[in-house]
XYZ file of N, CA and C in Angstrom:
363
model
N -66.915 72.006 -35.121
C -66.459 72.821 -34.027
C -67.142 72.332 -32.751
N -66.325 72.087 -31.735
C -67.375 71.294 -30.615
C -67.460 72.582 -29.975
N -68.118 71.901 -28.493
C -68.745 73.659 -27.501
C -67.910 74.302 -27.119
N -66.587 73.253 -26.733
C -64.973 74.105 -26.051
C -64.832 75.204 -26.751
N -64.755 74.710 -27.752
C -63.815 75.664 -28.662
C -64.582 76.859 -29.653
N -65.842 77.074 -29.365
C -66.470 77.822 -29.277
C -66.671 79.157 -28.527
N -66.254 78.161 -27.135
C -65.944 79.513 -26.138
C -64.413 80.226 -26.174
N -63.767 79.866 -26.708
C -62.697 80.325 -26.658
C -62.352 81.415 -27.429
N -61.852 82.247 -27.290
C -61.667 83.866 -27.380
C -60.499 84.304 -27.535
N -60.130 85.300 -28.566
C -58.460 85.188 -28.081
C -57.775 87.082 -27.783
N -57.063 87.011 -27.055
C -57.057 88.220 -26.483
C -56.065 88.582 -27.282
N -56.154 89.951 -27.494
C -54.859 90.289 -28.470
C -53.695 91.016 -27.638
N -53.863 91.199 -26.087
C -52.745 91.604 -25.190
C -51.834 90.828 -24.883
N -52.414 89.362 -24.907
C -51.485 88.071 -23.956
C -51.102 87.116 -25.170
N -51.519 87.407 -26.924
C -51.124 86.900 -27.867
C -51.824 85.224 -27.955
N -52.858 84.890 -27.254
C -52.788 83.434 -26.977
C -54.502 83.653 -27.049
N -54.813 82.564 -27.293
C -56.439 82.261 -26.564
C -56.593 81.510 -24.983
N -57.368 82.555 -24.765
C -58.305 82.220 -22.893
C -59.431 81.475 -23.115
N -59.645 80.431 -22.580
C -60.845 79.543 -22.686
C -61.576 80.421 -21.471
N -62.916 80.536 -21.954
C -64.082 81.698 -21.292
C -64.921 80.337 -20.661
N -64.429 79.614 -19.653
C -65.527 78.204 -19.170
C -66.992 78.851 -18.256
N -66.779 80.631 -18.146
C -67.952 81.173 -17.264
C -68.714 81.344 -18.184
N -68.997 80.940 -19.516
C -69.986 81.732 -20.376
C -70.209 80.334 -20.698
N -69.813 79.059 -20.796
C -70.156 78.217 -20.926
C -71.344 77.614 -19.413
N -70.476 77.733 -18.266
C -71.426 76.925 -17.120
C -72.476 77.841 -17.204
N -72.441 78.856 -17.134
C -74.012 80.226 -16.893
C -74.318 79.672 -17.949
N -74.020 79.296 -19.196
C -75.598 78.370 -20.377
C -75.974 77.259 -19.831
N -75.150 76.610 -19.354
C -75.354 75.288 -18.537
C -76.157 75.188 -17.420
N -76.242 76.369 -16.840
C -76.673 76.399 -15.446
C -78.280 76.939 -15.967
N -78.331 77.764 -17.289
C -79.872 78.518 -17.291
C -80.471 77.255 -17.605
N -80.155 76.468 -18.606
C -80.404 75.382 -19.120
C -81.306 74.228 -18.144
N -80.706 73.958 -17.019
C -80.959 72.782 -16.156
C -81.879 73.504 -15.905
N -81.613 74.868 -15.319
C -82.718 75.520 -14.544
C -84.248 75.308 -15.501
N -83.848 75.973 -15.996
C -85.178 75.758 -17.238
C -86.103 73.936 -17.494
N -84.714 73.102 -17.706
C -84.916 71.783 -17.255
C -85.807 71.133 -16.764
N -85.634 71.577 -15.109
C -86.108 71.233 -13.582
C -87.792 72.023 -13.784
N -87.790 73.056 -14.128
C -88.951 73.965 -14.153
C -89.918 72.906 -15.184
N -89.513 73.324 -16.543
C -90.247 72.079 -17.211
C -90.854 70.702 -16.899
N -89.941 69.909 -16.055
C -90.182 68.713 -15.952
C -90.718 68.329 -14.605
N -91.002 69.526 -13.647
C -92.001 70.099 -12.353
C -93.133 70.464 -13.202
N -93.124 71.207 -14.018
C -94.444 71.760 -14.627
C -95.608 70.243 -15.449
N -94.555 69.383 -16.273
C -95.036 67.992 -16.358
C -95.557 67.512 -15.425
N -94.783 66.977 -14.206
C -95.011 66.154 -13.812
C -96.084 66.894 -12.994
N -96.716 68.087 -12.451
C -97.394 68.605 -11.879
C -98.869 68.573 -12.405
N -98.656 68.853 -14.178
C -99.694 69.014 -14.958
C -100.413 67.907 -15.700
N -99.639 66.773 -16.091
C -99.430 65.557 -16.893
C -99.909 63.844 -15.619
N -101.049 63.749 -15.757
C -101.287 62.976 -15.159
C -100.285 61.473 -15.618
N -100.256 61.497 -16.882
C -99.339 60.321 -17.389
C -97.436 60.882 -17.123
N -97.060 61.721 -16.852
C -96.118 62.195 -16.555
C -95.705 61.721 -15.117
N -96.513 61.205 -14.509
C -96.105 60.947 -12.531
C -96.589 59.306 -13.068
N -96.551 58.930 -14.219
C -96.415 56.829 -13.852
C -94.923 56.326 -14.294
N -95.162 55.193 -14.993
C -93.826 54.497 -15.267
C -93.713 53.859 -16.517
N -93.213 54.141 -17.043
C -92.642 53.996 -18.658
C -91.925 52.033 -18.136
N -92.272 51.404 -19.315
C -91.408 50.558 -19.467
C -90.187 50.783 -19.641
N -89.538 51.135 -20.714
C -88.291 51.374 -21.351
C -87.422 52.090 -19.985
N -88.188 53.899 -19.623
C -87.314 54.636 -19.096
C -87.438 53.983 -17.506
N -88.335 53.736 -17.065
C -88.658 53.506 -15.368
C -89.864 55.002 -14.869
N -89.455 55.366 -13.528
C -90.710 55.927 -13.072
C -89.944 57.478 -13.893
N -91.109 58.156 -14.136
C -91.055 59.266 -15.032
C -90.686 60.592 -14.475
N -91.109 60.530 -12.445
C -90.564 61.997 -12.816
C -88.874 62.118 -11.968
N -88.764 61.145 -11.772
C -87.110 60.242 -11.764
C -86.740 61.294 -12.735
N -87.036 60.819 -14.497
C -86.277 61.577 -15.225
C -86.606 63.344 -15.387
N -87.879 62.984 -15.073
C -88.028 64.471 -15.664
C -88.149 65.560 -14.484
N -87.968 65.357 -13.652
C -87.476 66.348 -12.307
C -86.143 66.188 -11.418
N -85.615 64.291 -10.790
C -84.659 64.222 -10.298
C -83.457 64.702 -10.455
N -83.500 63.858 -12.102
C -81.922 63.921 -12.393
C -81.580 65.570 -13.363
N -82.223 66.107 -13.148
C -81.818 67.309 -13.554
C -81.598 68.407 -12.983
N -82.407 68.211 -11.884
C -82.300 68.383 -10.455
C -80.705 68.604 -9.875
N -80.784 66.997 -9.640
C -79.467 66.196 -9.338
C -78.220 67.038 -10.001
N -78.397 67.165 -11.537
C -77.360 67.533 -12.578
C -77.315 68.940 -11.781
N -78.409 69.798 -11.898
C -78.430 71.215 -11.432
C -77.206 71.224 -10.441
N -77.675 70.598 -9.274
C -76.993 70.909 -7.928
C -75.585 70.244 -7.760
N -75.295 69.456 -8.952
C -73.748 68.920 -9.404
C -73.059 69.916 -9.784
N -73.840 70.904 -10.958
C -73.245 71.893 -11.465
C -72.553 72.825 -10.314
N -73.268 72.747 -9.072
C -73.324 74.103 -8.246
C -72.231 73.268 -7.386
N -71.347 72.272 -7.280
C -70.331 71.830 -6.638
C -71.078 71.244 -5.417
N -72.946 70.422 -5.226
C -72.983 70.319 -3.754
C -73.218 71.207 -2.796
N -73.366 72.341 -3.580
C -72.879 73.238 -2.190
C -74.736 73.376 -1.583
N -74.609 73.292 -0.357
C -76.341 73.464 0.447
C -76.435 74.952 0.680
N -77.881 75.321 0.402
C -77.986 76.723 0.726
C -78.026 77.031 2.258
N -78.148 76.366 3.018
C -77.700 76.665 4.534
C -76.281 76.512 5.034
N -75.562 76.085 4.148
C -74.058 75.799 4.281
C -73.335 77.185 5.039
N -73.497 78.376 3.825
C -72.791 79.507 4.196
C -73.482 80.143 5.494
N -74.195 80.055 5.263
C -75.337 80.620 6.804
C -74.979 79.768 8.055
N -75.125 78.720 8.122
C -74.491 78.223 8.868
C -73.052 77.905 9.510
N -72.513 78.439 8.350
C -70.850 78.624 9.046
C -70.446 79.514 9.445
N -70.925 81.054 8.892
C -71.225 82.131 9.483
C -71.522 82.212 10.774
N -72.646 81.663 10.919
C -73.460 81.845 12.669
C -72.569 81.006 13.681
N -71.706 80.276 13.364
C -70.835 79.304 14.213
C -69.210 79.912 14.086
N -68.936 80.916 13.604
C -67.767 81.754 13.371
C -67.738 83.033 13.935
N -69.521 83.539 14.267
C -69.375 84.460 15.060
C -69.749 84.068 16.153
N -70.516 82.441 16.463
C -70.398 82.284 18.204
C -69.905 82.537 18.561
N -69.522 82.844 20.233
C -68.482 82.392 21.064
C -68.009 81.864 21.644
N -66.696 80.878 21.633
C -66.575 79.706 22.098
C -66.750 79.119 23.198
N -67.352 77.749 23.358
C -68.111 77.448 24.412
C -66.636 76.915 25.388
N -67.010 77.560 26.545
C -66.272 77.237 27.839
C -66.120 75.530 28.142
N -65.334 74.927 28.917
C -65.332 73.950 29.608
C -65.659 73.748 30.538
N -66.471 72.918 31.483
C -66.816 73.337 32.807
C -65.400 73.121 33.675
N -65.376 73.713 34.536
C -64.211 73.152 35.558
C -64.484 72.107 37.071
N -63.585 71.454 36.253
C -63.711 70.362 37.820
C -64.164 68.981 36.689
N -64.397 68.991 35.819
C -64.695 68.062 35.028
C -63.502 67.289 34.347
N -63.084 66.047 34.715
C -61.694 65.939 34.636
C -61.906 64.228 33.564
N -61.145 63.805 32.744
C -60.923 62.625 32.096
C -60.873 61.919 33.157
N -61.639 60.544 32.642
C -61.360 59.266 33.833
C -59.903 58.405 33.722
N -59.143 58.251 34.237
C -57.639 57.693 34.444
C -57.970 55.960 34.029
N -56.909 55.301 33.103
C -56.960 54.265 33.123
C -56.561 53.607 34.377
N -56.844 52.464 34.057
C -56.422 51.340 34.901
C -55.288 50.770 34.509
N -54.218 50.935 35.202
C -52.986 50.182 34.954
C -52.935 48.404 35.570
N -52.766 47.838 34.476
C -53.036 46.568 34.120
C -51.291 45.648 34.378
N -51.308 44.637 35.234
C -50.009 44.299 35.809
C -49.458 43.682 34.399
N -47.932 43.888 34.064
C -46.695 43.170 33.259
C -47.187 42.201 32.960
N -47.330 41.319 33.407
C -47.858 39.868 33.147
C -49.334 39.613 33.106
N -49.380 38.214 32.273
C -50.580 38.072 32.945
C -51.191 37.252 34.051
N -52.650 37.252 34.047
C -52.723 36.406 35.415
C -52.345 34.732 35.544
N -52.759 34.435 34.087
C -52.587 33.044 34.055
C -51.265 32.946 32.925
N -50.689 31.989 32.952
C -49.566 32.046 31.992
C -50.135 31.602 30.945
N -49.321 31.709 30.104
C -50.460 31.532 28.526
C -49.704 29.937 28.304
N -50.325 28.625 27.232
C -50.102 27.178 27.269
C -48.741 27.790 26.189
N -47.658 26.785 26.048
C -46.720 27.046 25.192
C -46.909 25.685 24.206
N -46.911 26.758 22.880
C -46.934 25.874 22.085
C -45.655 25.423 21.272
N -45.965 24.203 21.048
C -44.278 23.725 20.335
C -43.467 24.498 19.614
């Protein structure tokens, strides 16, 4: 039985099974969390935990970054100043233009040019 299909549940109103993917990411999500904590608590506590493994590379790469990394994949990217910040720029108020401040006008450039161009065969 793999993890999918584990979560899956079947409702006896709609005759079918609903895949439940929120009871899956919330294990997923305590998981990393727990993860990241662990492998901060290593690398914090574990003097051989902050060098570099032959095989894996530098150690707390694995045991803080990428789980880290995984964590904040799970969470779609999203930055915790994101919503706060779009907020505070939705209730600004929009900034004025000054007046009298006008685009600079091109230069209209004559039909031709100045020199005739060589013709080639």
């Amino acid at each position: 039985m793999s993890v999918l299909e584990s979560t899956r549940r079947v409702d006896p109103e709609f005759d079918g099974d609903i895949a439940e993917t929120t009871d899956l990411r919330d294990d997923l999500d305590t998981a990393l969390g727990y993860a990241v904590a662990i492998g901060a608590l290593l690398v914090l506590m574990l003097p051989a935990a902050r060098g570099h493994h032959a095989v894996l590379g530098w150690l707390p790469l694995w045991l803080v970054a990428m789980p880290a990394l995984a964590w904040w994949a799970l969470h779609r990217f999203r930055l915790p100043w994101s919503r706060d910040a779009a907020e505070a720029a939705a209730a600004a108020p929009a900034r004025r233009r000054r007046r009298g401040a006008m685009q600079a006008r091109r230069r209209l450039r004559p039909a031709h040019p100045a020199r005739p161009l060589p013709r080639v065969a």
